[in-house]
Short mmCIF file of C-alpha atoms in Angstrom, two decimals:
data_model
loop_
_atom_site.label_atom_id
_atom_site.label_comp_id
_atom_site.label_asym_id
_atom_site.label_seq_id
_atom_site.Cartn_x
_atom_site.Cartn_y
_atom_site.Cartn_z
CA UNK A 1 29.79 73.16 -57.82
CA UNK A 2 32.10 76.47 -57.92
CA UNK A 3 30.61 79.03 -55.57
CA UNK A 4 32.25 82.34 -57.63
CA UNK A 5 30.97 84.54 -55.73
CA UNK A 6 32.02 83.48 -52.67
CA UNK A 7 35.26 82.30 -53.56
CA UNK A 8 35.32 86.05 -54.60
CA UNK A 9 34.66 86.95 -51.24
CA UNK A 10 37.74 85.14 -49.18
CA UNK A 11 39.81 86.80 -52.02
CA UNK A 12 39.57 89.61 -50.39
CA UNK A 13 41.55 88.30 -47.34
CA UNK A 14 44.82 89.12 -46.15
CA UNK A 15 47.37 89.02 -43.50
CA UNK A 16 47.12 89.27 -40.26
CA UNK A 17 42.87 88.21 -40.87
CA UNK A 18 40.76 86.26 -39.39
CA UNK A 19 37.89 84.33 -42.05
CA UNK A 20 35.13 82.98 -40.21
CA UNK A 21 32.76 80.64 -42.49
CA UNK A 22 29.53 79.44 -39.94
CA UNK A 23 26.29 77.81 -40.03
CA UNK A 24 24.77 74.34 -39.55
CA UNK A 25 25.73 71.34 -40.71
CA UNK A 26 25.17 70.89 -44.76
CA UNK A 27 25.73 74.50 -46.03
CA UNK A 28 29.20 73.47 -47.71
CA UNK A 29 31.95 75.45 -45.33
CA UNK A 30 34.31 72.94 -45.59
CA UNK A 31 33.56 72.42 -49.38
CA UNK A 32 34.24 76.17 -50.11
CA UNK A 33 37.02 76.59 -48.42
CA UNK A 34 38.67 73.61 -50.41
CA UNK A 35 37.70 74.84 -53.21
CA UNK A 36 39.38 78.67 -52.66
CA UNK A 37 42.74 76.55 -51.91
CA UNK A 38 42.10 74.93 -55.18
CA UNK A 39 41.09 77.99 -57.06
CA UNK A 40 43.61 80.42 -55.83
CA UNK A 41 47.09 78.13 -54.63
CA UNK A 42 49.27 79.08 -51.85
CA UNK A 43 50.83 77.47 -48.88
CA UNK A 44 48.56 76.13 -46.40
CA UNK A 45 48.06 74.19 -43.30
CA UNK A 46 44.41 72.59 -42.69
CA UNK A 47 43.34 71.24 -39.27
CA UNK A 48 40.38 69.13 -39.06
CA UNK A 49 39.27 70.11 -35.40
CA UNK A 50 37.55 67.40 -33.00
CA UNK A 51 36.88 67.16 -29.30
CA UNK A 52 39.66 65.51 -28.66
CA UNK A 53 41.65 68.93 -29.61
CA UNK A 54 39.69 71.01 -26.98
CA UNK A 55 42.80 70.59 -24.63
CA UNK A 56 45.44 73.15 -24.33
CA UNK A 57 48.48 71.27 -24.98
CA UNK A 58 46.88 68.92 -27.50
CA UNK A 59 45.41 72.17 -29.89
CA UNK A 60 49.26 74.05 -29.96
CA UNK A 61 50.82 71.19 -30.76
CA UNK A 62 48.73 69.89 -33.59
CA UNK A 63 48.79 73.61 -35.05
CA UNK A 64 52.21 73.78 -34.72
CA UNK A 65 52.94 70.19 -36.32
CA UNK A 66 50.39 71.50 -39.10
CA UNK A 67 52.20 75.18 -39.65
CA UNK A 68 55.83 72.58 -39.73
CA UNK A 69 54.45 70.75 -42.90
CA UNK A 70 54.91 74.37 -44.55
CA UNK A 71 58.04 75.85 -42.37
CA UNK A 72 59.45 72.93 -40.41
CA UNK A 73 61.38 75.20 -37.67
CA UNK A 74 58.03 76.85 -37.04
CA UNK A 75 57.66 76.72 -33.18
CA UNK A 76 60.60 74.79 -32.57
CA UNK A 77 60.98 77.06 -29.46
CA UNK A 78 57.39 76.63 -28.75
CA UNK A 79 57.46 73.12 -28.27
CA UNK A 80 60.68 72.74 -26.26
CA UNK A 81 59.49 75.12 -23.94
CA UNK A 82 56.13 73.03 -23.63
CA UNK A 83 58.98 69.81 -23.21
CA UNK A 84 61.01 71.12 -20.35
CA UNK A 85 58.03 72.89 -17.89
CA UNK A 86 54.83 71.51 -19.03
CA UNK A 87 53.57 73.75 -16.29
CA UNK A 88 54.91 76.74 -18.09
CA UNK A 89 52.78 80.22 -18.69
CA UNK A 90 50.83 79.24 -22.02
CA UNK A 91 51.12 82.83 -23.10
CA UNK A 92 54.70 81.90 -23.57
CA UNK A 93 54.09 79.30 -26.03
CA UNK A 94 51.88 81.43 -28.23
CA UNK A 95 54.09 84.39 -28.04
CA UNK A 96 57.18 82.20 -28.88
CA UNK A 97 55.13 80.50 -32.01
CA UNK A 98 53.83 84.33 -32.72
CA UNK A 99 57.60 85.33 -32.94
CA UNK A 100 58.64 82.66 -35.91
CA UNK A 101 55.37 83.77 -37.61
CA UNK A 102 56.37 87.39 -37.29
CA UNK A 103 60.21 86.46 -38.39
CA UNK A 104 58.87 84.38 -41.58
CA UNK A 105 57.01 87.48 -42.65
CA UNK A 106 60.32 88.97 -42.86
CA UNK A 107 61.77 86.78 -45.50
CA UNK A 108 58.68 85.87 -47.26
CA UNK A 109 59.15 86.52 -50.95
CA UNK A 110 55.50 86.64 -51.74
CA UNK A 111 52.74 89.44 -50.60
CA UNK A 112 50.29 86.39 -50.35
CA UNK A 113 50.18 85.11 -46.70
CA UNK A 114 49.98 81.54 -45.68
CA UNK A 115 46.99 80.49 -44.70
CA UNK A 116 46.14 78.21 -41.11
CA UNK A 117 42.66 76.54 -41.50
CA UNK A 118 41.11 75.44 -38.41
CA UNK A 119 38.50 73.77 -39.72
CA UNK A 120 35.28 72.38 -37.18
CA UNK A 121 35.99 75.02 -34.36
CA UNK A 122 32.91 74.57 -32.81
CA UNK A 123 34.81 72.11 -31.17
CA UNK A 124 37.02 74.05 -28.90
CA UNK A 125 35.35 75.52 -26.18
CA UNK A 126 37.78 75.08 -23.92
CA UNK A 127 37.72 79.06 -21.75
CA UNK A 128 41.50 78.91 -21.23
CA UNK A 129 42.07 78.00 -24.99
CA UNK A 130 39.93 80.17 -26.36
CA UNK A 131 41.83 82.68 -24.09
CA UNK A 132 45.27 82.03 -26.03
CA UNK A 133 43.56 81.46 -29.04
CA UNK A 134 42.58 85.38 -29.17
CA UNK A 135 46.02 86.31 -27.71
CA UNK A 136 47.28 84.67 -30.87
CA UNK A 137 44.80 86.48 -33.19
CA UNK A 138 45.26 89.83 -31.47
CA UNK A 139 48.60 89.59 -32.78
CA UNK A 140 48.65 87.70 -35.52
CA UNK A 141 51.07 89.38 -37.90
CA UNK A 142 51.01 89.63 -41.84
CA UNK A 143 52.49 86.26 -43.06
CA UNK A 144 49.67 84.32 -42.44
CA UNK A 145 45.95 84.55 -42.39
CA UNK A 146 43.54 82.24 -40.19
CA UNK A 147 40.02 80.72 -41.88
CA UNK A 148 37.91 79.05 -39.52
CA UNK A 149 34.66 76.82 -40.31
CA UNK A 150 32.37 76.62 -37.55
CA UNK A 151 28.54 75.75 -36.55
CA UNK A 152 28.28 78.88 -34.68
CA UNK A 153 30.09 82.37 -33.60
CA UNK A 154 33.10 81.50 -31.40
CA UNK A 155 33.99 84.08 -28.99
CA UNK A 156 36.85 85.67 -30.50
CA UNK A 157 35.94 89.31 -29.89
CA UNK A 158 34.35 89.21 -33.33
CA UNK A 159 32.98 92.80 -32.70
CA UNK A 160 36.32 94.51 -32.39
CA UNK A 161 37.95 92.78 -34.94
CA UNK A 162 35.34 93.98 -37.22
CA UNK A 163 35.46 97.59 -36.14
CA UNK A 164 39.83 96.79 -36.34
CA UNK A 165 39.44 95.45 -39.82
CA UNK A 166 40.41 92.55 -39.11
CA UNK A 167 37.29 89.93 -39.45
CA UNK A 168 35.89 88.52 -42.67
CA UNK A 169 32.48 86.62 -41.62
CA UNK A 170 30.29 84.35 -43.62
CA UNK A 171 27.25 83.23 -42.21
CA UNK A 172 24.18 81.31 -43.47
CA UNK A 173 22.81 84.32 -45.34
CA UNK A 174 26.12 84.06 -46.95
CA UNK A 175 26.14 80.23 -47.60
CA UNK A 176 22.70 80.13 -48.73
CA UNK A 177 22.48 79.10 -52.27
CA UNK A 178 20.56 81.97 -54.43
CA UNK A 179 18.33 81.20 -57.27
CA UNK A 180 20.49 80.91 -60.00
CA UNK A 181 23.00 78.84 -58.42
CA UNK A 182 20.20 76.37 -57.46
CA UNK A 183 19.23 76.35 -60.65
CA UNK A 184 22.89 75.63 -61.35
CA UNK A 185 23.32 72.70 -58.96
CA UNK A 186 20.22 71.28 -59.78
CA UNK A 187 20.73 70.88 -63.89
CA UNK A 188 24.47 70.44 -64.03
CA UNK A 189 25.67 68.93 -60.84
CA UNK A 190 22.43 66.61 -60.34
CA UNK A 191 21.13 66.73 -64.03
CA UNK A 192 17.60 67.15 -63.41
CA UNK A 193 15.32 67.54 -66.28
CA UNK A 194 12.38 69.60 -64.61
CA UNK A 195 11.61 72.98 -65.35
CA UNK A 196 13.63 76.32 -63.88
CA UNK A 197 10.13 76.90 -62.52
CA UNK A 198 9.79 73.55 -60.70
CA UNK A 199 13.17 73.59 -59.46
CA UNK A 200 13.42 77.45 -58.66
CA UNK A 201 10.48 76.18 -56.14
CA UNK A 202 12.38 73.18 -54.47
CA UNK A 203 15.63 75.59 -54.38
CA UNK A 204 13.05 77.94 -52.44
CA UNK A 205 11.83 75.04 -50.28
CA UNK A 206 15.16 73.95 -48.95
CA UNK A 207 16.34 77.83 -48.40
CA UNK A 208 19.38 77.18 -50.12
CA UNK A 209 20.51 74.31 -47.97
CA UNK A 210 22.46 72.37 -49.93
CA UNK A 211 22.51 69.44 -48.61
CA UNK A 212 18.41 69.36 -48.40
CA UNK A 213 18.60 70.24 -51.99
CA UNK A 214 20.74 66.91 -52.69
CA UNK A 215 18.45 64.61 -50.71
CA UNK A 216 15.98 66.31 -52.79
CA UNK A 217 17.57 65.48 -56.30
CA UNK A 218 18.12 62.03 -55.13
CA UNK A 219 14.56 61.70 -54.26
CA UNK A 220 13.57 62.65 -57.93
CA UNK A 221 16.63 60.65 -59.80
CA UNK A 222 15.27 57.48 -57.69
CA UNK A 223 11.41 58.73 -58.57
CA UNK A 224 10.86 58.01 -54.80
CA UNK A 225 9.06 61.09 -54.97
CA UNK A 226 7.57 63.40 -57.78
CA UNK A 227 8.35 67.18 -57.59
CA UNK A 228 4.61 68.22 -57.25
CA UNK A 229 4.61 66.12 -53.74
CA UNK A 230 7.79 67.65 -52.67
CA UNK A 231 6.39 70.64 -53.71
CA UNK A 232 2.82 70.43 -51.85
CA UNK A 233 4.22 69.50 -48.14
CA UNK A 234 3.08 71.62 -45.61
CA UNK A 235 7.12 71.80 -45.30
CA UNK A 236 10.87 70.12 -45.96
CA UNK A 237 12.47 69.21 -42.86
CA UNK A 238 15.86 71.21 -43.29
CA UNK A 239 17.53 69.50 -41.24
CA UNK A 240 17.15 66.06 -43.17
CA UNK A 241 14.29 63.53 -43.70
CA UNK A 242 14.53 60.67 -42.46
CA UNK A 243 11.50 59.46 -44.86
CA UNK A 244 14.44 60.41 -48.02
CA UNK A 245 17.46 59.01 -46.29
CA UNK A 246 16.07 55.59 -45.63
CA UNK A 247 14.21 55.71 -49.34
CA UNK A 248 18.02 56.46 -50.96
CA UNK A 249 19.35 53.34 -48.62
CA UNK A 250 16.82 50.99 -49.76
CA UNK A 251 17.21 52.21 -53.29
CA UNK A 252 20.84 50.57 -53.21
CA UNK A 253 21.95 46.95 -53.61
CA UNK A 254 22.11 45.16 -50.85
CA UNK A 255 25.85 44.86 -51.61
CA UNK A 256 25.72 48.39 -52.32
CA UNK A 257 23.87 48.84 -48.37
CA UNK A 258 26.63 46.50 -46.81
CA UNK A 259 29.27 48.49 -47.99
CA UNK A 260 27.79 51.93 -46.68
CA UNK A 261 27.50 50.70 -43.13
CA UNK A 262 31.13 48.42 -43.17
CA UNK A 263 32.94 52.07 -44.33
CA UNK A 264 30.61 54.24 -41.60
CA UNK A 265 31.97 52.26 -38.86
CA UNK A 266 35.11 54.62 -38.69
CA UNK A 267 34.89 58.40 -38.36
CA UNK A 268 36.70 58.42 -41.94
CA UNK A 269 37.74 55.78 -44.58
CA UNK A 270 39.67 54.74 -47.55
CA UNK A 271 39.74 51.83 -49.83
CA UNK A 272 42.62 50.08 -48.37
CA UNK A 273 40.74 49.62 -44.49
CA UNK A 274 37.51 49.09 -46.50
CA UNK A 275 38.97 46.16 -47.69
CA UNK A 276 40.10 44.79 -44.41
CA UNK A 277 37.00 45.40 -43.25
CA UNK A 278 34.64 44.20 -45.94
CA UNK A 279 37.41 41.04 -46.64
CA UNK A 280 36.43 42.20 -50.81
CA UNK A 281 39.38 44.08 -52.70
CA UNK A 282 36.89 46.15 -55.02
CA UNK A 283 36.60 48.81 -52.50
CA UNK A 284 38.11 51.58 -54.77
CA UNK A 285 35.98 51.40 -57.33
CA UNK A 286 32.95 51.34 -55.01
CA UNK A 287 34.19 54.56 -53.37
CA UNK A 288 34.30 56.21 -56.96
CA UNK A 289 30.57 54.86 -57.96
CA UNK A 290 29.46 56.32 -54.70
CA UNK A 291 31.57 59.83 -55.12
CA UNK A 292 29.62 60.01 -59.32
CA UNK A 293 26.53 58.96 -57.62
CA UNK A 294 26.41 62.17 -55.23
CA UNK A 295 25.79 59.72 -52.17
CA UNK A 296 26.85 62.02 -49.37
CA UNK A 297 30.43 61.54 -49.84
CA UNK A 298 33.19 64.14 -48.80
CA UNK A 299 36.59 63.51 -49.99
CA UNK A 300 38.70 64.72 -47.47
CA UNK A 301 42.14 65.33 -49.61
CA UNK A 302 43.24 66.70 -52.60
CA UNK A 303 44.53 63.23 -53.40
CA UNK A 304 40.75 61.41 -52.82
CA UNK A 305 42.72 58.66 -51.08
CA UNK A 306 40.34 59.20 -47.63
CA UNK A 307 36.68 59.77 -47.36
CA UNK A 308 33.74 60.75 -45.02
CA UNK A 309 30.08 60.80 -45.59
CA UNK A 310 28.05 63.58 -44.51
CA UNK A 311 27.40 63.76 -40.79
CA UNK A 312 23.67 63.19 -40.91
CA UNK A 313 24.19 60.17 -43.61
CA UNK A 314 26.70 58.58 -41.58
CA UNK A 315 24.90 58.94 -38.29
CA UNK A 316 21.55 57.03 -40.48
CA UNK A 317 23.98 53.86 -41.42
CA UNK A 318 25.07 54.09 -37.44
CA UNK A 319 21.94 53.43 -36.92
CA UNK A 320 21.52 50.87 -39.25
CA UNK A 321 25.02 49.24 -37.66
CA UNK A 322 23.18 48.69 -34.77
CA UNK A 323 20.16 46.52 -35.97
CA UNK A 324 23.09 43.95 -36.39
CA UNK A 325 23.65 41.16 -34.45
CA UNK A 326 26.67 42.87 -31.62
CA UNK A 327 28.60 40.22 -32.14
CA UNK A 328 29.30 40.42 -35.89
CA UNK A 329 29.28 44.39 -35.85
CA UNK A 330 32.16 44.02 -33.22
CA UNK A 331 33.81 41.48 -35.35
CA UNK A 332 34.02 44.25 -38.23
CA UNK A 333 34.98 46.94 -35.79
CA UNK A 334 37.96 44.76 -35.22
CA UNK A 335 39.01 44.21 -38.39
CA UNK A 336 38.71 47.95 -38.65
CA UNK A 337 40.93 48.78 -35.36
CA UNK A 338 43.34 46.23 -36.34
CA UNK A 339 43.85 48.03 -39.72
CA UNK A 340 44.36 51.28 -38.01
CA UNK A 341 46.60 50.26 -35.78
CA UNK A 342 49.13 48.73 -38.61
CA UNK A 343 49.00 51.50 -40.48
CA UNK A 344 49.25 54.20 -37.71
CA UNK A 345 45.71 55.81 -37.31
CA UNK A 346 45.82 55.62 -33.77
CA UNK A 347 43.37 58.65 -32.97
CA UNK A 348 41.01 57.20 -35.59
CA UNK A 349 41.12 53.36 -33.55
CA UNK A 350 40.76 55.54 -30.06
CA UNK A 351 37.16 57.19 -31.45
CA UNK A 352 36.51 53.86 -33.06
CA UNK A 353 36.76 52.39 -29.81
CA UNK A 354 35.15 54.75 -27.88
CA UNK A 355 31.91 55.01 -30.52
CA UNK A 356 31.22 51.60 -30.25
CA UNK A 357 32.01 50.99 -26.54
CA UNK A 358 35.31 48.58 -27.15
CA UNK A 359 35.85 49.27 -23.65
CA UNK A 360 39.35 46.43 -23.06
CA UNK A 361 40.50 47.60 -26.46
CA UNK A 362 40.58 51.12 -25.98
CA UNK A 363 42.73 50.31 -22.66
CA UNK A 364 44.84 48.56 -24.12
CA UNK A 365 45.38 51.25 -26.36
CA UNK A 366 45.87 53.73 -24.10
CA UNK A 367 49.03 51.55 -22.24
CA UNK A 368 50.10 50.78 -25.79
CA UNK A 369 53.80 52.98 -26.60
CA UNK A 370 52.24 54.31 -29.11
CA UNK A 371 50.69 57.32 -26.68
CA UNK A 372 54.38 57.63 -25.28
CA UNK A 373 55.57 58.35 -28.97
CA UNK A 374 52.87 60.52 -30.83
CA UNK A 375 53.46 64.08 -30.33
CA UNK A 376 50.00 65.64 -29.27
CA UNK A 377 48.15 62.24 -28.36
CA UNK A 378 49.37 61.73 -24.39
CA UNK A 379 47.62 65.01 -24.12
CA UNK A 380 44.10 63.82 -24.88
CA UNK A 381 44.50 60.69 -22.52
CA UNK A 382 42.57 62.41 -20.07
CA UNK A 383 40.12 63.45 -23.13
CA UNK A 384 39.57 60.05 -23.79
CA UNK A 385 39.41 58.50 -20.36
CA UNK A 386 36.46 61.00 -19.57
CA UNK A 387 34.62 59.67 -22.29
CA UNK A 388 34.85 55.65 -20.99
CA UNK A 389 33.71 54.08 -18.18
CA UNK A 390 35.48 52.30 -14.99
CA UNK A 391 37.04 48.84 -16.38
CA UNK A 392 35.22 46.24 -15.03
CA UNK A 393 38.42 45.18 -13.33
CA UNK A 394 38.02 48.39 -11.37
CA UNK A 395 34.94 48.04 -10.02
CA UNK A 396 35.19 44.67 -9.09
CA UNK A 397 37.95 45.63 -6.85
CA UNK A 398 36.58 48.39 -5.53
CA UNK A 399 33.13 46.49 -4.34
CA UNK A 400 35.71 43.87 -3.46
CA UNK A 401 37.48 46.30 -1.03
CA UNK A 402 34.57 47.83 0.24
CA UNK A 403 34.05 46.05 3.49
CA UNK A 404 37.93 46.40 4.28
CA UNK A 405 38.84 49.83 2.91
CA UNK A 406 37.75 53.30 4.58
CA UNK A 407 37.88 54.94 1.69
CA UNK A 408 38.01 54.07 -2.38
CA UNK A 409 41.39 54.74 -2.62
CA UNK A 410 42.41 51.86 0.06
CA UNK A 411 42.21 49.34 -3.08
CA UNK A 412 45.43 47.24 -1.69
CA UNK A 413 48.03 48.75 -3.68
CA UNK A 414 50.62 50.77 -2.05
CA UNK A 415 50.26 54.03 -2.04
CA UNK A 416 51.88 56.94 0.64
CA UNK A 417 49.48 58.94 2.63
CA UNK A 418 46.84 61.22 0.68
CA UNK A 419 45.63 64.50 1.66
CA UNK A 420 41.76 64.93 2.32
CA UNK A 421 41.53 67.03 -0.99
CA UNK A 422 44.17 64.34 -3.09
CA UNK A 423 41.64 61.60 -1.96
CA UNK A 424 38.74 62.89 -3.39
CA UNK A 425 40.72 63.99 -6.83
CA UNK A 426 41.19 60.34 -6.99
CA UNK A 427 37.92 59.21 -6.27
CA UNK A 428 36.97 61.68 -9.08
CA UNK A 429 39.46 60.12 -11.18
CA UNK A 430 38.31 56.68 -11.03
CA UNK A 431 35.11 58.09 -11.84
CA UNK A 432 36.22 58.91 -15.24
CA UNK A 433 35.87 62.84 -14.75
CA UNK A 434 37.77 65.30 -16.98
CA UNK A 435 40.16 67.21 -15.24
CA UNK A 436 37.44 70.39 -16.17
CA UNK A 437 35.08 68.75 -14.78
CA UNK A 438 37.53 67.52 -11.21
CA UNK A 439 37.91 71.11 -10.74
CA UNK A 440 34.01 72.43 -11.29
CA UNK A 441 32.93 69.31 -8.74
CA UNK A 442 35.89 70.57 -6.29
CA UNK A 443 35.72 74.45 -7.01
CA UNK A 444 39.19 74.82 -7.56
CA UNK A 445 41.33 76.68 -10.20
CA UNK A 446 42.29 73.55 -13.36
CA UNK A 447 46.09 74.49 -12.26
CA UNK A 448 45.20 73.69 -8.14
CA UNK A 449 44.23 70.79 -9.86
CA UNK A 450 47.36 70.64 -11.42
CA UNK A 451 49.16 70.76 -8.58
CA UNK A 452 47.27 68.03 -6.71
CA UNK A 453 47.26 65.60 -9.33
CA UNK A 454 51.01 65.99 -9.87
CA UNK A 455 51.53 65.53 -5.92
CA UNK A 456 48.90 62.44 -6.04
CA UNK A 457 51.29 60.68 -9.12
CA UNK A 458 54.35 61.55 -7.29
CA UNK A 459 52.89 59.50 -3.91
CA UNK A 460 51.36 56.67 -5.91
CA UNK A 461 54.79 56.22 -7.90
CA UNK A 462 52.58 56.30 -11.67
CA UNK A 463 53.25 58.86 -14.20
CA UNK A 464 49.32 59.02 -15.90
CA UNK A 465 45.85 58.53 -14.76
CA UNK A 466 46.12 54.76 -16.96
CA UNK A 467 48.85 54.05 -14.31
CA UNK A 468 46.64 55.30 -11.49
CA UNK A 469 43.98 53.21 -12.67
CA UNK A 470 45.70 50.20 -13.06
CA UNK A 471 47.59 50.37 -9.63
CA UNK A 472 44.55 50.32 -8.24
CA UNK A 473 43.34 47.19 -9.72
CA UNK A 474 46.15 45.69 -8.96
CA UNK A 475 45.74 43.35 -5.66
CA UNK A 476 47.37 43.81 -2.62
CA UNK A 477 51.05 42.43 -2.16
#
């Protein structure tokens, strides 16, 4: 459904702005802002943000590869500077990237700026980042615009920039669907035949969330329930029922239910790994029963080629997922990796891994060359190695060595002398610790940290923590 009004609203937007769109999951942000790219064309770069970008060097890089898809010697400098001293100021980087952006407002034909989406930036947290992310906005010149979707405020010195002009903000208030375009939704985008009254009422009951008012229209189409009960509950969970999510799952085939938890398995889908996973070659037309059936699905291009269901939907077939038998829900996970790995997806197989604890696939992943060729993955390595436990190779060896080693890092492999503080880094490390979280645990600065690690690689002859892992697996020689 059009929202006019707001769409309206992020007209209004120029250069050098920032557009913030937050509130909770199921208001639509990421539908609207699709839709004012569709409504009103320009050049654009979109960003889906995860936690896996809440690293310095992994955020500028994506942003940059996204800005190159419109300009591709946008933050050529940038990058090359990042190449040569990876221990460079950051500020450089951002003031190098701000300089192109500045320069391509110079030859721009047009008076409409580009537009950077960042969308999901409840993600980055990351103080440092955010740092450099409002250098970049405290600058950010009249070529391009930025539009955000969030969960909540980020702290982007929202305050000044809306005394400065600068800040367009859209909050739940905002998002909030209004009587008539419940009304709306309800009879043309669910087709409903109930009364304006009765459904001016459920509109009222779900304050405008959307995606309570679509488990709500579901719930009618299906006659699981009947308006008047909806109507006469002491009150609608808003943020989802599980009562109506299971009712809609049952309601479906169990063909129909197979296929729902095969495609939730990865973060995102599309017909050609739903075949590979399913082993059926009808996916397609599936997807596009499901997308006319309003069953939670998000396409997530203008092309409809890849998919995601909403996040509270997908987390219920999870869920489901896991009433299987582990051995034939790994078996599909597999098919599922190995399809992503043919055709590239490699972020997509690392939080496949990681979601369903593939522990020995996700390493081999990680030492795969893949890492050493993607621009912007080797950076979350450490992301992703936080988020997994020792191998079980590693702990063997370390109980193995515990009677004959001082220390954990006296595992048998050859390794130079450590200092006091580069022995406990690495004890940290084979924790599975962040590097944030190293330097909380040790109170020192993140580039102390730095330093150390650098000097601990440098005396253990390994390049990465997978390399400092393994070495210490390895057995004594």
């Amino acid at each position: 459904m059009v929202r006019k009004r707001l769409l309206q609203t992020l007209r209004g937007s120029g250069g050098g702005s920032l557009c913030l769109v937050f509130a909770p999951a199921g208001y639509g942000k990421t539908t609207l802002v699709s839709q004012w790219l569709h409504y009103h064309p320009h050049q654009f770069a979109w960003l889906s943000l995860g936690p896996e970008h809440n690293v310095l060097e992994v955020f500028w890089q994506y942003v940059i590869q996204s800005l190159q898809q419109i300009q591709p010697r946008l933050g050529h400098e940038a990058l090359s500077i990042w190449l040569q001293s990876p221990r460079c100021n950051d500020a450089s980087v951002v003031i190098s990237l701000l300089n192109d952006l500045d320069s391509l407002s110079e030859h721009n034909q047009s008076d409409d700026p580009i537009t950077l989406v960042l969308d999901d930036f409840h993600y980055i947290t990351h103080p440092e980042l955010i740092g450099l992310i409002n250098l970049f906005l405290d600058h950010l010149p009249s070529s391009i615009r930025v539009v955000m979707t969030a969960r909540a405020l980020p702290d982007l010195k929202l305050s000044r920039r809306r005394a400065n002009g600068q800040l367009l903000q859209m909050g739940l208030d905002e998002l909030r669907f209004d009587e008539r375009e419940a009304l709306e939704f309800f009879h043309r985008c669910m087709a409903l035949p109930q009364p304006d009254t009765t459904l001016s009422a459920l509109g009222h009951k779900t304050e405008g969330w959307v995606a309570g008012m679509q488990l709500v229209a579901l719930s009618l189409k299906s006659e699981l329930a009947s308006a008047d009960t909806l109507l006469h509950k002491p009150q609608l969970d808003r943020h989802v029922s599980d009562y109506l999510l299971e009712e809609v799952f049952q309601k479906q085939t169990a063909e129909r239910q197979r296929f729902l938890v095969l495609s939730a398995l990865t973060p995102k889908f599309c017909a050609g790994l739903c075949n590979a996973v399913s082993g059926n070659g009808d996916s397609l037309q599936v997807i596009l029963a499901l997308e006319t059936g309003d069953l939670f699905l998000v396409p997530m291009d203008n092309h409809r080629t890849w998919y995601r269901y909403h996040d509270l939907f997908r987390q219920f077939l999870l869920q489901m997922a896991q009433q299987w038998a582990p051995v034939e829900r790994i078996a599909y996970c597999e098919r599922a990796l190995s399809w992503l790995q043919e055709n590239g997806n490699y972020v997509d197989a690392m939080e496949l891994c990681i979601q369903h604890e593939l522990w020995p696939q996700a390493h081999r992943l990680l030492d795969d060359e893949w890492l050493q060729l993607e621009q912007g993955v080797a950076g979350s390595r450490a992301y992703w190695l936080s988020r997994m436990p020792l191998a079980a190779g590693a702990e063997k060896a370390r109980v193995r060595n515990t009677d004959q080693a001082e220390s954990p890092l006296e595992t048998g492999c050859e390794i130079e002398p450590l200092t006091r503080r580069e022995q406990a880094v690495l004890a940290l490390i084979q924790q599975g610790l962040s590097n944030k979280a190293i330097a909380e645990s040790l109170f020192i600065s993140p580039n102390t940290l730095k330093v150390h690690i650098r000097n601990l690689y440098g005396k253990m002859g390994v390049e990465n923590r997978t390399q400092a892992l393994l070495k210490l697996q390895s057995p004594s020689r």
